[in-house]
XYZ file of N, CA, C and O in Angstrom:
548
model
N 87.228 104.101 114.475
C 88.680 103.848 114.122
C 89.456 103.893 115.435
O 89.968 104.967 115.848
N 89.651 102.761 116.014
C 90.212 102.665 117.386
C 91.778 102.953 117.289
O 92.343 103.210 118.378
N 92.410 102.877 116.148
C 93.827 103.062 116.092
C 94.346 104.371 115.456
O 95.456 104.540 115.097
N 93.419 105.348 115.364
C 93.827 106.682 114.795
C 94.941 107.230 115.530
O 94.948 107.186 116.776
N 95.947 107.784 114.823
C 97.065 108.392 115.430
C 98.154 107.395 115.835
O 99.162 107.867 116.376
N 97.989 106.140 115.577
C 98.939 105.091 115.885
C 99.665 104.661 114.610
O 99.079 104.793 113.503
N 100.793 104.114 114.768
C 101.572 103.480 113.635
C 101.935 102.091 113.965
O 102.323 101.719 115.023
N 101.650 101.236 112.957
C 101.914 99.741 113.018
C 103.014 99.413 112.026
O 102.903 99.786 110.822
N 103.953 98.623 112.466
C 104.978 98.033 111.627
C 104.623 96.468 111.441
O 104.400 95.833 112.435
N 104.445 96.010 110.179
C 104.118 94.664 109.898
C 105.152 94.077 109.062
O 105.271 94.394 107.837
N 105.901 93.104 109.605
C 106.928 92.395 108.852
C 106.168 91.258 108.118
O 105.225 90.802 108.527
N 106.666 90.924 106.916
C 106.012 89.937 106.117
C 104.643 90.439 105.535
O 103.787 89.669 105.408
N 104.627 91.754 105.411
C 103.273 92.345 105.114
C 102.874 92.373 103.656
O 101.875 92.845 103.344
N 103.762 91.772 102.774
C 103.368 91.838 101.368
C 102.374 90.702 100.959
O 101.818 90.832 99.806
N 102.195 89.774 101.782
C 101.228 88.646 101.350
C 100.768 87.877 102.574
O 101.312 88.053 103.666
N 99.867 87.062 102.329
C 99.327 86.100 103.397
C 98.785 86.831 104.575
O 98.115 87.773 104.548
N 99.104 86.212 105.776
C 98.633 86.729 107.027
C 99.081 88.092 107.252
O 98.290 88.928 107.831
N 100.318 88.448 106.894
C 100.814 89.812 107.109
C 100.021 90.819 106.341
O 99.695 91.914 106.846
N 99.686 90.491 105.126
C 98.893 91.387 104.246
C 97.507 91.638 104.894
O 97.029 92.706 105.002
N 96.909 90.540 105.348
C 95.645 90.636 106.075
C 95.697 91.541 107.316
O 94.797 92.310 107.591
N 96.760 91.358 107.987
C 96.940 92.181 109.310
C 97.072 93.688 108.906
O 96.552 94.556 109.586
N 97.841 93.909 107.751
C 97.967 95.319 107.322
C 96.638 95.997 107.079
O 96.306 97.012 107.533
N 95.797 95.234 106.290
C 94.493 95.772 105.941
C 93.578 95.936 107.182
O 92.820 96.922 107.339
N 93.663 95.050 108.125
C 92.847 95.147 109.384
C 93.276 96.347 110.223
O 92.448 97.070 110.760
N 94.532 96.481 110.397
C 95.032 97.628 111.167
C 94.751 98.949 110.457
O 94.421 99.953 111.135
N 94.918 99.010 109.196
C 94.630 100.231 108.435
C 93.155 100.561 108.553
O 92.749 101.756 108.682
N 92.303 99.559 108.477
C 90.868 99.803 108.512
C 90.521 100.406 109.881
O 89.547 101.223 109.981
N 91.280 100.173 110.914
C 91.067 100.733 112.234
C 91.785 102.108 112.462
O 91.752 102.616 113.474
N 92.411 102.585 111.358
C 92.960 103.909 111.367
C 94.453 104.028 111.649
O 94.979 105.106 111.619
N 95.171 102.936 111.800
C 96.616 103.002 111.977
C 97.351 103.352 110.677
O 96.917 102.969 109.631
N 98.392 104.108 110.799
C 99.360 104.280 109.676
C 100.208 103.029 109.651
O 100.494 102.485 110.770
N 100.519 102.601 108.428
C 101.238 101.325 108.360
C 102.596 101.407 107.666
O 102.773 102.091 106.731
N 103.507 100.599 108.262
C 104.841 100.393 107.610
C 104.855 98.949 107.142
O 104.805 98.038 107.937
N 104.724 98.728 105.838
C 104.609 97.358 105.233
C 106.108 96.982 105.002
O 106.759 97.488 104.181
N 106.618 95.933 105.757
C 107.910 95.524 105.611
C 108.033 94.120 105.021
O 107.303 93.181 105.491
N 108.834 93.922 103.978
C 108.905 92.646 103.258
C 110.216 92.677 102.452
O 110.715 93.703 102.079
N 110.767 91.483 102.277
C 111.839 91.291 101.274
C 111.359 91.537 99.915
O 112.139 91.957 98.964
N 110.124 91.285 99.626
C 109.477 91.474 98.336
C 108.963 92.966 98.218
O 107.862 93.255 98.584
N 109.864 93.837 97.747
C 109.491 95.226 97.652
C 108.268 95.503 96.746
O 107.439 96.395 97.068
N 108.134 94.878 95.647
C 106.989 95.008 94.728
C 105.679 94.707 95.470
O 104.676 95.459 95.359
N 105.710 93.547 96.143
C 104.537 93.148 96.903
C 104.184 94.108 98.035
O 103.003 94.480 98.269
N 105.239 94.615 98.737
C 105.020 95.554 99.819
C 104.404 96.868 99.345
O 103.523 97.503 99.900
N 104.976 97.325 98.137
C 104.508 98.524 97.525
C 103.045 98.407 97.127
O 102.263 99.358 97.238
N 102.652 97.246 96.543
C 101.244 96.989 96.145
C 100.352 97.069 97.311
O 99.294 97.635 97.254
N 100.721 96.420 98.501
C 99.832 96.387 99.613
C 99.790 97.926 100.171
O 98.674 98.378 100.514
N 100.898 98.597 100.271
C 100.863 100.017 100.718
C 100.011 100.843 99.857
O 99.272 101.705 100.349
N 100.108 100.684 98.558
C 99.268 101.406 97.631
C 97.770 101.088 97.818
O 96.930 102.027 97.808
N 97.417 99.815 98.117
C 96.065 99.496 98.406
C 95.499 100.249 99.622
O 94.392 100.639 99.651
N 96.341 100.303 100.628
C 95.988 100.965 101.850
C 95.744 102.454 101.532
O 94.655 102.993 101.940
N 96.524 103.082 100.795
C 96.467 104.505 100.425
C 95.147 104.713 99.577
O 94.474 105.747 99.693
N 94.868 103.801 98.618
C 93.673 103.851 97.811
C 92.351 103.919 98.609
O 91.425 104.462 98.264
N 92.457 103.252 99.808
C 91.278 103.213 100.696
C 91.294 104.398 101.677
O 90.435 104.369 102.637
N 92.257 105.320 101.507
C 92.191 106.522 102.271
C 93.195 106.404 103.503
O 93.284 107.315 104.299
N 93.992 105.382 103.638
C 94.852 105.230 104.702
C 96.278 105.752 104.439
O 96.532 106.198 103.386
N 97.126 105.656 105.433
C 98.493 106.108 105.313
C 99.412 104.831 105.416
O 99.247 104.045 106.290
N 100.297 104.711 104.469
C 101.223 103.522 104.439
C 102.504 103.852 103.606
O 102.474 104.609 102.702
N 103.558 103.213 104.127
C 104.835 103.176 103.326
C 105.288 101.749 103.230
O 104.848 100.896 104.032
N 106.143 101.481 102.297
C 106.685 100.160 102.161
C 108.195 100.247 102.382
O 108.796 101.267 102.005
N 108.719 99.174 102.960
C 110.227 99.152 103.260
C 110.619 97.822 102.935
O 110.088 96.809 103.384
N 111.731 97.711 102.091
C 112.277 96.434 101.775
C 113.250 96.079 102.961
O 114.155 96.885 103.222
N 113.023 94.959 103.564
C 113.916 94.552 104.714
C 113.861 93.001 104.799
O 112.841 92.380 104.672
N 114.993 92.456 105.108
C 115.153 91.071 105.450
C 115.261 91.043 107.006
O 116.209 91.682 107.615
N 114.336 90.403 107.638
C 114.283 90.402 109.098
C 115.503 89.735 109.764
O 115.640 89.813 111.021
N 116.230 89.006 108.971
C 117.412 88.441 109.522
C 118.659 89.286 109.439
O 119.754 88.972 109.842
N 118.432 90.533 108.958
C 119.560 91.480 108.803
C 119.346 92.628 109.766
O 118.369 93.465 109.650
N 120.230 92.824 110.737
C 120.231 93.919 111.690
C 120.259 95.261 110.945
O 119.555 96.223 111.326
N 121.161 95.354 109.999
C 121.274 96.590 109.121
C 119.857 96.937 108.526
O 119.400 98.085 108.587
N 119.203 95.972 107.901
C 117.860 96.237 107.370
C 116.889 96.609 108.432
O 116.078 97.542 108.125
N 116.896 96.036 109.538
C 115.960 96.348 110.611
C 116.213 97.813 111.111
O 115.292 98.541 111.405
N 117.512 98.132 111.287
C 117.881 99.477 111.694
C 117.367 100.508 110.700
O 116.792 101.554 111.072
N 117.536 100.239 109.329
C 117.127 101.176 108.324
C 115.517 101.209 108.316
O 114.977 102.384 108.189
N 114.861 100.104 108.595
C 113.406 100.060 108.605
C 113.000 100.954 109.780
O 112.028 101.756 109.648
N 113.515 100.769 110.948
C 113.178 101.573 112.110
C 113.370 102.982 111.894
O 112.429 103.800 112.276
N 114.444 103.405 111.277
C 114.710 104.791 110.993
C 113.646 105.396 110.065
O 113.169 106.482 110.225
N 113.318 104.572 109.013
C 112.345 105.095 108.052
C 110.992 105.251 108.673
O 110.255 106.205 108.407
N 110.673 104.273 109.494
C 109.304 104.348 110.126
C 109.252 105.556 110.994
O 108.301 106.295 110.963
N 110.305 105.872 111.803
C 110.399 107.020 112.667
C 110.393 108.321 111.928
O 109.748 109.259 112.248
N 111.213 108.310 110.816
C 111.316 109.576 110.049
C 109.945 109.857 109.409
O 109.632 111.060 109.195
N 109.230 108.873 108.993
C 107.901 109.132 108.293
C 106.768 109.351 109.241
O 106.032 110.339 109.107
N 106.624 108.571 110.329
C 105.483 108.645 111.122
C 105.781 109.140 112.614
O 104.849 109.393 113.376
N 107.065 109.322 112.947
C 107.484 109.869 114.237
C 107.163 108.967 115.395
O 107.541 109.320 116.544
N 106.606 107.842 115.206
C 106.350 106.883 116.301
C 106.025 105.495 115.853
O 105.652 105.362 114.675
N 106.167 104.505 116.649
C 105.767 103.125 116.343
C 105.125 102.659 117.531
O 105.648 102.658 118.679
N 103.791 102.245 117.412
C 103.042 101.859 118.619
C 102.754 100.374 118.588
O 102.574 99.761 119.627
N 102.732 99.832 117.311
C 102.318 98.414 117.193
C 103.422 97.691 116.368
O 103.756 98.215 115.251
N 103.881 96.559 116.814
C 104.822 95.766 116.114
C 104.200 94.319 115.777
O 103.806 93.698 116.736
N 104.099 94.029 114.508
C 103.580 92.686 114.132
C 104.780 91.953 113.484
O 105.158 92.225 112.341
N 105.303 91.027 114.265
C 106.452 90.264 113.777
C 105.993 88.995 113.094
O 105.952 87.907 113.699
N 105.669 89.143 111.844
C 104.985 88.078 111.053
C 105.991 87.373 110.092
O 105.643 86.298 109.560
N 107.058 87.994 109.790
C 107.977 87.489 108.720
C 108.610 86.221 109.067
O 108.890 85.885 110.232
N 108.827 85.334 108.048
C 109.544 84.110 108.227
C 110.021 83.677 106.875
O 109.889 84.371 105.843
N 110.599 82.467 106.791
C 111.011 81.955 105.493
C 110.437 80.572 105.346
O 110.096 79.876 106.300
N 110.325 80.208 104.093
C 109.764 78.890 103.960
C 110.406 78.282 102.573
O 110.835 79.032 101.744
N 110.291 77.050 102.460
C 110.796 76.308 101.281
C 109.610 75.514 100.801
O 109.125 74.673 101.547
N 109.101 75.767 99.666
C 107.944 75.110 99.122
C 108.326 74.022 98.150
O 108.793 74.305 97.023
N 108.199 72.816 98.580
C 108.424 71.617 97.724
C 107.897 70.384 98.488
O 107.467 70.568 99.739
N 107.782 69.290 97.846
C 107.361 68.070 98.515
C 108.223 67.722 99.728
O 109.382 67.918 99.669
N 107.587 67.191 100.733
C 108.292 66.758 101.929
C 109.525 65.970 101.685
O 110.630 66.294 102.173
N 109.434 64.950 100.813
C 110.650 64.099 100.588
C 111.603 64.769 99.715
O 112.686 64.202 99.531
N 111.320 65.888 99.091
C 112.237 66.614 98.190
C 113.130 67.612 98.991
O 114.086 68.126 98.433
N 112.849 67.837 100.269
C 113.650 68.786 101.000
C 115.070 68.256 101.226
O 115.299 67.102 101.626
N 115.976 69.205 101.067
C 117.448 68.822 101.274
C 117.813 69.294 102.724
O 116.996 70.034 103.372
N 119.028 68.960 103.128
C 119.476 69.375 104.457
C 119.480 70.917 104.474
O 119.149 71.572 105.408
N 119.932 71.638 103.374
C 119.960 73.037 103.297
C 118.559 73.633 103.493
O 118.402 74.670 104.125
N 117.538 72.987 102.884
C 116.178 73.505 103.086
C 115.801 73.432 104.518
O 115.160 74.379 104.981
N 116.095 72.298 105.135
C 115.679 72.192 106.584
C 116.434 73.245 107.452
O 115.903 73.759 108.395
N 117.653 73.511 107.063
C 118.450 74.543 107.751
C 117.786 75.944 107.633
O 117.647 76.681 108.538
N 117.341 76.266 106.498
C 116.601 77.509 106.155
C 115.398 77.560 107.009
O 115.065 78.615 107.697
N 114.639 76.502 107.006
C 113.333 76.437 107.841
C 113.690 76.552 109.325
O 113.011 77.298 110.033
N 114.737 75.894 109.800
C 115.118 75.946 111.280
C 115.562 77.389 111.590
O 115.183 77.940 112.653
N 116.358 77.964 110.742
C 116.929 79.329 110.995
C 115.682 80.275 111.008
O 115.677 81.223 111.816
N 114.743 80.087 110.094
C 113.636 80.972 110.037
C 112.848 80.967 111.361
O 112.561 81.923 111.922
N 112.637 79.779 111.880
C 111.855 79.647 113.184
C 112.603 80.362 114.296
O 112.030 81.125 115.042
N 113.880 80.102 114.274
C 114.698 80.756 115.357
C 114.772 82.298 115.204
O 114.720 83.052 116.053
N 114.888 82.649 113.826
C 114.946 84.073 113.430
C 113.696 84.757 113.893
O 113.772 85.902 114.339
N 112.574 84.190 113.584
C 111.258 84.791 113.884
C 111.229 85.058 115.418
O 110.849 86.203 115.882
N 111.616 84.087 116.163
C 111.598 84.297 117.639
C 112.642 85.370 118.043
O 112.352 86.219 118.798
N 113.832 85.267 117.450
C 114.812 86.320 117.791
C 114.377 87.626 117.317
O 114.549 88.557 118.134
N 113.760 87.800 116.185
C 113.259 89.131 115.729
C 112.194 89.611 116.671
O 112.090 90.816 117.046
N 111.302 88.707 117.144
C 110.290 89.087 118.032
C 110.848 89.585 119.340
O 110.383 90.680 119.904
N 111.899 88.930 119.846
C 112.501 89.363 121.106
C 113.272 90.659 120.802
O 113.311 91.630 121.611
N 114.029 90.699 119.681
C 114.795 91.910 119.347
C 113.943 93.156 119.088
O 114.394 94.244 119.334
N 112.730 92.965 118.717
C 111.876 94.051 118.467
C 111.737 94.923 119.707
O 111.436 96.126 119.643
N 111.866 94.243 120.846
C 111.797 95.129 122.066
C 112.779 96.249 122.126
O 112.503 97.373 122.466
N 113.990 95.928 121.520
C 115.058 96.948 121.512
C 114.676 98.036 120.535
O 114.948 99.191 120.804
N 113.917 97.762 119.416
C 113.435 98.810 118.495
C 112.342 99.674 119.167
O 112.271 100.804 118.840
N 111.638 99.098 120.069
C 110.650 99.831 120.736
C 111.253 101.015 121.565
O 110.703 102.054 121.641
N 112.459 100.811 122.036
C 113.192 101.827 122.756
C 113.362 103.159 121.907
O 113.386 104.227 122.460
N 113.476 102.991 120.553
C 113.597 104.074 119.740
C 112.355 105.020 119.830
O 112.409 106.200 119.551
N 111.223 104.454 120.117
C 109.963 105.212 120.127
C 109.416 105.528 121.487
O 108.398 106.220 121.640
N 110.032 105.097 122.587
C 109.497 105.272 123.921
C 109.134 106.792 124.210
O 107.976 107.013 124.661
N 109.978 107.741 123.943
C 109.564 109.111 124.241
C 108.367 109.563 123.610
O 107.487 110.192 124.178
N 108.301 109.261 122.276
C 107.122 109.588 121.509
C 105.899 108.847 121.970
O 104.779 109.437 122.160
N 106.070 107.560 122.316
C 104.886 106.804 122.697
C 104.327 107.253 124.086
O 103.127 107.057 124.307
N 105.109 107.768 124.879
C 104.613 108.277 126.180
C 103.692 109.455 125.998
O 102.854 109.743 126.724
N 103.860 110.196 124.865
C 102.999 111.327 124.558
C 101.698 110.890 123.953
O 100.743 111.633 123.960
N 101.614 109.692 123.366
C 100.356 109.266 122.723
C 99.277 109.000 123.688
O 99.472 108.548 124.732
């Protein structure tokens, strides 16, 4: 278990690639913060990790909301005292036929792409919350 004693935050962790990353990181021993707008899905994934003997919490957060991200960072630190791994996987999508997309749908998709990049870059600032703890690890 190469990640024993480490904590991973996975955005978009309730399904798809994010869920797969949660299970892979937990299998290697990391404690997990499952972050998603879908709280029921995040809770189910966190419960699955715990059933397998791992440590996990779920946090409902919209990665486009600074307030949600602040609350998520605080909850992660309050629970696990450190964050070592950030997986910025969350995004938004509109599922419908290509020719059925409206301008508003394309705006959501475009904002999501920019938002994912922005959240990825912004996550560096959240890392500063954990630097003193991470130096001890």
